[in-house]
Amino acid sequence: MSASGPVSTKLRPEPEDSASRAAAQAAPLLRERHKALFGFGDQLPRQGSALEALAGWMGAVAVHAAAYRGLAALLMESLDDEASELHEACGRMAAITEALLHTAHEAGAVRDDVAAADVHALMNAAAWMREQVPVDTAEHLLDLMVNGLRPGHEPVKR
């Protein structure tokens, strides 16, 4: 053992950043929060319209991801990172999103060109907004996003 500590401690990989470290420390709480979020997501198809279900899910995921600063970015990264502890939870979130979006498409409640990846990016943006602005402003901006998914709106050409 060296003066600075055991070799095993030195070889143990350190989390890359404070968000990763926070996520690792909060893992038990995150698992409970994920369980509650998934339960909510599973109930949404039986409540309200297809668009209301998708909007409710988007809002719930944004609130969930904003619970810890930096978690929104970790969740987006973990969707494709099978080695991440969050990968399984991200896959479950993605499955719920895809099912709700599919139902909304079938109901004609969202534009045909809206993909699950679009909804994931919007939820991530909504979570980031919740970290930056007052809650009422974040809610208003999420409403604007959801309304932009609705059919009948011609895309603005830039």
PDB file of C-alpha atoms in Angstrom:
ATOM      1  CA  MET A   1       0.000   0.000   0.000  1.00  0.00           C
ATOM      2  CA  SER A   2       1.309   3.442  -0.861  1.00  0.00           C
ATOM      3  CA  ALA A   3       1.127   6.471   1.357  1.00  0.00           C
ATOM      4  CA  SER A   4      -1.777   7.827  -0.665  1.00  0.00           C
ATOM      5  CA  GLY A   5      -3.982   4.739  -0.297  1.00  0.00           C
ATOM      6  CA  PRO A   6      -4.417   1.166  -1.479  1.00  0.00           C
ATOM      7  CA  VAL A   7      -3.661   0.300  -5.096  1.00  0.00           C
ATOM      8  CA  SER A   8      -7.185  -1.053  -5.584  1.00  0.00           C
ATOM      9  CA  THR A   9      -8.539   2.383  -4.770  1.00  0.00           C
ATOM     10  CA  LYS A  10      -6.238   3.981  -7.322  1.00  0.00           C
ATOM     11  CA  LEU A  11      -7.271   1.481 -10.005  1.00  0.00           C
ATOM     12  CA  ARG A  12     -10.982   1.852  -9.386  1.00  0.00           C
ATOM     13  CA  PRO A  13     -12.358   4.010 -12.198  1.00  0.00           C
ATOM     14  CA  GLU A  14     -13.533   7.409 -11.111  1.00  0.00           C
ATOM     15  CA  PRO A  15     -16.789   8.776 -12.517  1.00  0.00           C
ATOM     16  CA  GLU A  16     -15.992  11.066 -15.434  1.00  0.00           C
ATOM     17  CA  ASP A  17     -17.817  14.091 -14.072  1.00  0.00           C
ATOM     18  CA  SER A  18     -19.938  15.342 -11.211  1.00  0.00           C
ATOM     19  CA  ALA A  19     -23.189  14.324 -12.938  1.00  0.00           C
ATOM     20  CA  SER A  20     -21.939  10.727 -13.245  1.00  0.00           C
ATOM     21  CA  ARG A  21     -20.822  10.779  -9.620  1.00  0.00           C
ATOM     22  CA  ALA A  22     -24.191  12.151  -8.503  1.00  0.00           C
ATOM     23  CA  ALA A  23     -26.044   9.516 -10.517  1.00  0.00           C
ATOM     24  CA  ALA A  24     -23.938   6.741  -8.956  1.00  0.00           C
ATOM     25  CA  GLN A  25     -24.637   8.043  -5.445  1.00  0.00           C
ATOM     26  CA  ALA A  26     -28.321   8.462  -6.161  1.00  0.00           C
ATOM     27  CA  ALA A  27     -28.756   5.020  -7.793  1.00  0.00           C
ATOM     28  CA  PRO A  28     -31.091   3.544  -5.124  1.00  0.00           C
ATOM     29  CA  LEU A  29     -33.337   6.611  -5.188  1.00  0.00           C
ATOM     30  CA  LEU A  30     -33.249   6.681  -8.984  1.00  0.00           C
ATOM     31  CA  ARG A  31     -34.389   3.055  -9.116  1.00  0.00           C
ATOM     32  CA  GLU A  32     -37.404   3.950  -6.949  1.00  0.00           C
ATOM     33  CA  ARG A  33     -38.117   7.046  -9.055  1.00  0.00           C
ATOM     34  CA  HIS A  34     -37.814   4.963 -12.239  1.00  0.00           C
ATOM     35  CA  LYS A  35     -40.254   2.407 -10.854  1.00  0.00           C
ATOM     36  CA  ALA A  36     -42.795   5.147 -10.089  1.00  0.00           C
ATOM     37  CA  LEU A  37     -42.253   6.776 -13.503  1.00  0.00           C
ATOM     38  CA  PHE A  38     -42.730   3.462 -15.333  1.00  0.00           C
ATOM     39  CA  GLY A  39     -45.889   2.749 -13.339  1.00  0.00           C
ATOM     40  CA  PHE A  40     -47.215   6.158 -14.342  1.00  0.00           C
ATOM     41  CA  GLY A  41     -46.279   5.534 -17.979  1.00  0.00           C
ATOM     42  CA  ASP A  42     -48.011   2.160 -17.965  1.00  0.00           C
ATOM     43  CA  GLN A  43     -51.258   3.771 -16.725  1.00  0.00           C
ATOM     44  CA  LEU A  44     -51.323   6.620 -19.266  1.00  0.00           C
ATOM     45  CA  PRO A  45     -52.891   4.723 -22.195  1.00  0.00           C
ATOM     46  CA  ARG A  46     -55.994   4.157 -20.059  1.00  0.00           C
ATOM     47  CA  GLN A  47     -56.363   7.843 -19.159  1.00  0.00           C
ATOM     48  CA  GLY A  48     -57.467  10.598 -21.524  1.00  0.00           C
ATOM     49  CA  SER A  49     -56.669  10.998 -25.202  1.00  0.00           C
ATOM     50  CA  ALA A  50     -53.597   9.692 -26.992  1.00  0.00           C
ATOM     51  CA  LEU A  51     -52.122  13.203 -27.153  1.00  0.00           C
ATOM     52  CA  GLU A  52     -52.845  13.803 -23.462  1.00  0.00           C
ATOM     53  CA  ALA A  53     -51.114  10.521 -22.623  1.00  0.00           C
ATOM     54  CA  LEU A  54     -48.037  11.441 -24.679  1.00  0.00           C
ATOM     55  CA  ALA A  55     -47.981  14.971 -23.238  1.00  0.00           C
ATOM     56  CA  GLY A  56     -48.334  13.597 -19.695  1.00  0.00           C
ATOM     57  CA  TRP A  57     -45.436  11.226 -20.308  1.00  0.00           C
ATOM     58  CA  MET A  58     -43.263  13.961 -21.767  1.00  0.00           C
ATOM     59  CA  GLY A  59     -43.929  16.151 -18.744  1.00  0.00           C
ATOM     60  CA  ALA A  60     -43.297  13.342 -16.263  1.00  0.00           C
ATOM     61  CA  VAL A  61     -40.012  12.362 -17.925  1.00  0.00           C
ATOM     62  CA  ALA A  62     -38.911  16.020 -17.977  1.00  0.00           C
ATOM     63  CA  VAL A  63     -39.630  16.390 -14.249  1.00  0.00           C
ATOM     64  CA  HIS A  64     -37.904  13.065 -13.535  1.00  0.00           C
ATOM     65  CA  ALA A  65     -34.804  13.898 -15.590  1.00  0.00           C
ATOM     66  CA  ALA A  66     -34.539  17.366 -14.053  1.00  0.00           C
ATOM     67  CA  ALA A  67     -34.554  15.958 -10.509  1.00  0.00           C
ATOM     68  CA  TYR A  68     -30.743  15.902 -10.561  1.00  0.00           C
ATOM     69  CA  ARG A  69     -28.710  18.466 -12.458  1.00  0.00           C
ATOM     70  CA  GLY A  70     -27.115  16.745 -15.438  1.00  0.00           C
ATOM     71  CA  LEU A  71     -29.333  13.647 -15.297  1.00  0.00           C
ATOM     72  CA  ALA A  72     -31.147  14.576 -18.520  1.00  0.00           C
ATOM     73  CA  ALA A  73     -27.895  14.416 -20.486  1.00  0.00           C
ATOM     74  CA  LEU A  74     -26.905  11.135 -18.803  1.00  0.00           C
ATOM     75  CA  LEU A  75     -30.248   9.584 -19.692  1.00  0.00           C
ATOM     76  CA  MET A  76     -29.849  10.540 -23.361  1.00  0.00           C
ATOM     77  CA  GLU A  77     -26.302   9.151 -23.429  1.00  0.00           C
ATOM     78  CA  SER A  78     -27.279   5.960 -21.608  1.00  0.00           C
ATOM     79  CA  LEU A  79     -29.930   5.010 -24.144  1.00  0.00           C
ATOM     80  CA  ASP A  80     -27.177   3.844 -26.520  1.00  0.00           C
ATOM     81  CA  ASP A  81     -24.585   2.858 -23.888  1.00  0.00           C
ATOM     82  CA  GLU A  82     -25.221  -0.745 -22.886  1.00  0.00           C
ATOM     83  CA  ALA A  83     -22.507  -0.541 -20.199  1.00  0.00           C
ATOM     84  CA  SER A  84     -24.311   2.284 -18.386  1.00  0.00           C
ATOM     85  CA  GLU A  85     -26.196   1.511 -15.205  1.00  0.00           C
ATOM     86  CA  LEU A  86     -28.999   3.654 -16.612  1.00  0.00           C
ATOM     87  CA  HIS A  87     -29.245   1.776 -19.925  1.00  0.00           C
ATOM     88  CA  GLU A  88     -32.029  -0.596 -18.852  1.00  0.00           C
ATOM     89  CA  ALA A  89     -34.113   2.255 -17.431  1.00  0.00           C
ATOM     90  CA  CYS A  90     -33.546   4.288 -20.589  1.00  0.00           C
ATOM     91  CA  GLY A  91     -34.691   1.353 -22.683  1.00  0.00           C
ATOM     92  CA  ARG A  92     -37.868   1.118 -20.610  1.00  0.00           C
ATOM     93  CA  MET A  93     -38.483   4.862 -21.012  1.00  0.00           C
ATOM     94  CA  ALA A  94     -37.916   4.522 -24.748  1.00  0.00           C
ATOM     95  CA  ALA A  95     -40.378   1.617 -24.982  1.00  0.00           C
ATOM     96  CA  ILE A  96     -43.095   3.596 -23.191  1.00  0.00           C
ATOM     97  CA  THR A  97     -42.400   6.631 -25.378  1.00  0.00           C
ATOM     98  CA  GLU A  98     -42.597   4.536 -28.552  1.00  0.00           C
ATOM     99  CA  ALA A  99     -45.862   2.880 -27.481  1.00  0.00           C
ATOM    100  CA  LEU A 100     -47.500   6.198 -26.579  1.00  0.00           C
ATOM    101  CA  LEU A 101     -46.264   7.806 -29.791  1.00  0.00           C
ATOM    102  CA  HIS A 102     -47.529   4.856 -31.850  1.00  0.00           C
ATOM    103  CA  THR A 103     -50.970   5.222 -30.265  1.00  0.00           C
ATOM    104  CA  ALA A 104     -50.911   8.981 -30.878  1.00  0.00           C
ATOM    105  CA  HIS A 105     -49.976   8.374 -34.536  1.00  0.00           C
ATOM    106  CA  GLU A 106     -52.806   5.859 -34.939  1.00  0.00           C
ATOM    107  CA  ALA A 107     -55.251   8.356 -33.437  1.00  0.00           C
ATOM    108  CA  GLY A 108     -54.054  11.088 -35.802  1.00  0.00           C
ATOM    109  CA  ALA A 109     -53.075  13.156 -32.756  1.00  0.00           C
ATOM    110  CA  VAL A 110     -49.491  13.865 -33.855  1.00  0.00           C
ATOM    111  CA  ARG A 111     -47.898  14.697 -37.162  1.00  0.00           C
ATOM    112  CA  ASP A 112     -46.773  11.781 -39.314  1.00  0.00           C
ATOM    113  CA  ASP A 113     -43.181  13.031 -39.367  1.00  0.00           C
ATOM    114  CA  VAL A 114     -42.777  12.879 -35.567  1.00  0.00           C
ATOM    115  CA  ALA A 115     -40.384  10.069 -34.611  1.00  0.00           C
ATOM    116  CA  ALA A 116     -39.567   8.623 -31.194  1.00  0.00           C
ATOM    117  CA  ALA A 117     -36.096  10.188 -31.420  1.00  0.00           C
ATOM    118  CA  ASP A 118     -37.802  13.581 -31.804  1.00  0.00           C
ATOM    119  CA  VAL A 119     -39.850  13.006 -28.666  1.00  0.00           C
ATOM    120  CA  HIS A 120     -36.753  11.854 -26.740  1.00  0.00           C
ATOM    121  CA  ALA A 121     -34.890  15.002 -27.770  1.00  0.00           C
ATOM    122  CA  LEU A 122     -37.847  17.191 -26.806  1.00  0.00           C
ATOM    123  CA  MET A 123     -38.138  15.517 -23.400  1.00  0.00           C
ATOM    124  CA  ASN A 124     -34.420  16.046 -22.849  1.00  0.00           C
ATOM    125  CA  ALA A 125     -34.784  19.701 -23.832  1.00  0.00           C
ATOM    126  CA  ALA A 126     -37.769  20.058 -21.504  1.00  0.00           C
ATOM    127  CA  ALA A 127     -35.763  18.584 -18.625  1.00  0.00           C
ATOM    128  CA  TRP A 128     -32.877  20.962 -19.349  1.00  0.00           C
ATOM    129  CA  MET A 129     -35.343  23.879 -19.392  1.00  0.00           C
ATOM    130  CA  ARG A 130     -36.635  22.866 -15.965  1.00  0.00           C
ATOM    131  CA  GLU A 131     -33.071  23.310 -14.698  1.00  0.00           C
ATOM    132  CA  GLN A 132     -32.788  26.786 -16.234  1.00  0.00           C
ATOM    133  CA  VAL A 133     -36.108  28.632 -15.858  1.00  0.00           C
ATOM    134  CA  PRO A 134     -38.959  28.854 -13.340  1.00  0.00           C
ATOM    135  CA  VAL A 135     -41.332  25.878 -13.324  1.00  0.00           C
ATOM    136  CA  ASP A 136     -44.255  27.817 -14.822  1.00  0.00           C
ATOM    137  CA  THR A 137     -42.071  28.924 -17.737  1.00  0.00           C
ATOM    138  CA  ALA A 138     -40.827  25.366 -18.260  1.00  0.00           C
ATOM    139  CA  GLU A 139     -44.421  24.082 -18.277  1.00  0.00           C
ATOM    140  CA  HIS A 140     -45.424  26.733 -20.822  1.00  0.00           C
ATOM    141  CA  LEU A 141     -42.498  25.830 -23.075  1.00  0.00           C
ATOM    142  CA  LEU A 142     -43.368  22.125 -22.855  1.00  0.00           C
ATOM    143  CA  ASP A 143     -46.948  22.969 -23.869  1.00  0.00           C
ATOM    144  CA  LEU A 144     -45.574  24.815 -26.904  1.00  0.00           C
ATOM    145  CA  MET A 145     -43.483  21.768 -27.800  1.00  0.00           C
ATOM    146  CA  VAL A 146     -46.386  19.348 -27.478  1.00  0.00           C
ATOM    147  CA  ASN A 147     -48.654  21.589 -29.553  1.00  0.00           C
ATOM    148  CA  GLY A 148     -45.987  21.623 -32.253  1.00  0.00           C
ATOM    149  CA  LEU A 149     -46.366  17.833 -32.567  1.00  0.00           C
ATOM    150  CA  ARG A 150     -50.019  18.153 -33.538  1.00  0.00           C
ATOM    151  CA  PRO A 151     -51.089  17.745 -37.151  1.00  0.00           C
ATOM    152  CA  GLY A 152     -52.307  20.642 -39.215  1.00  0.00           C
ATOM    153  CA  HIS A 153     -49.275  22.809 -38.711  1.00  0.00           C
ATOM    154  CA  GLU A 154     -47.168  23.333 -41.784  1.00  0.00           C
ATOM    155  CA  PRO A 155     -43.460  23.326 -40.956  1.00  0.00           C
ATOM    156  CA  VAL A 156     -41.865  26.740 -41.224  1.00  0.00           C
ATOM    157  CA  LYS A 157     -39.267  26.797 -44.002  1.00  0.00           C
ATOM    158  CA  ARG A 158     -35.977  28.276 -42.885  1.00  0.00           C
TER     159      ARG A 158
END
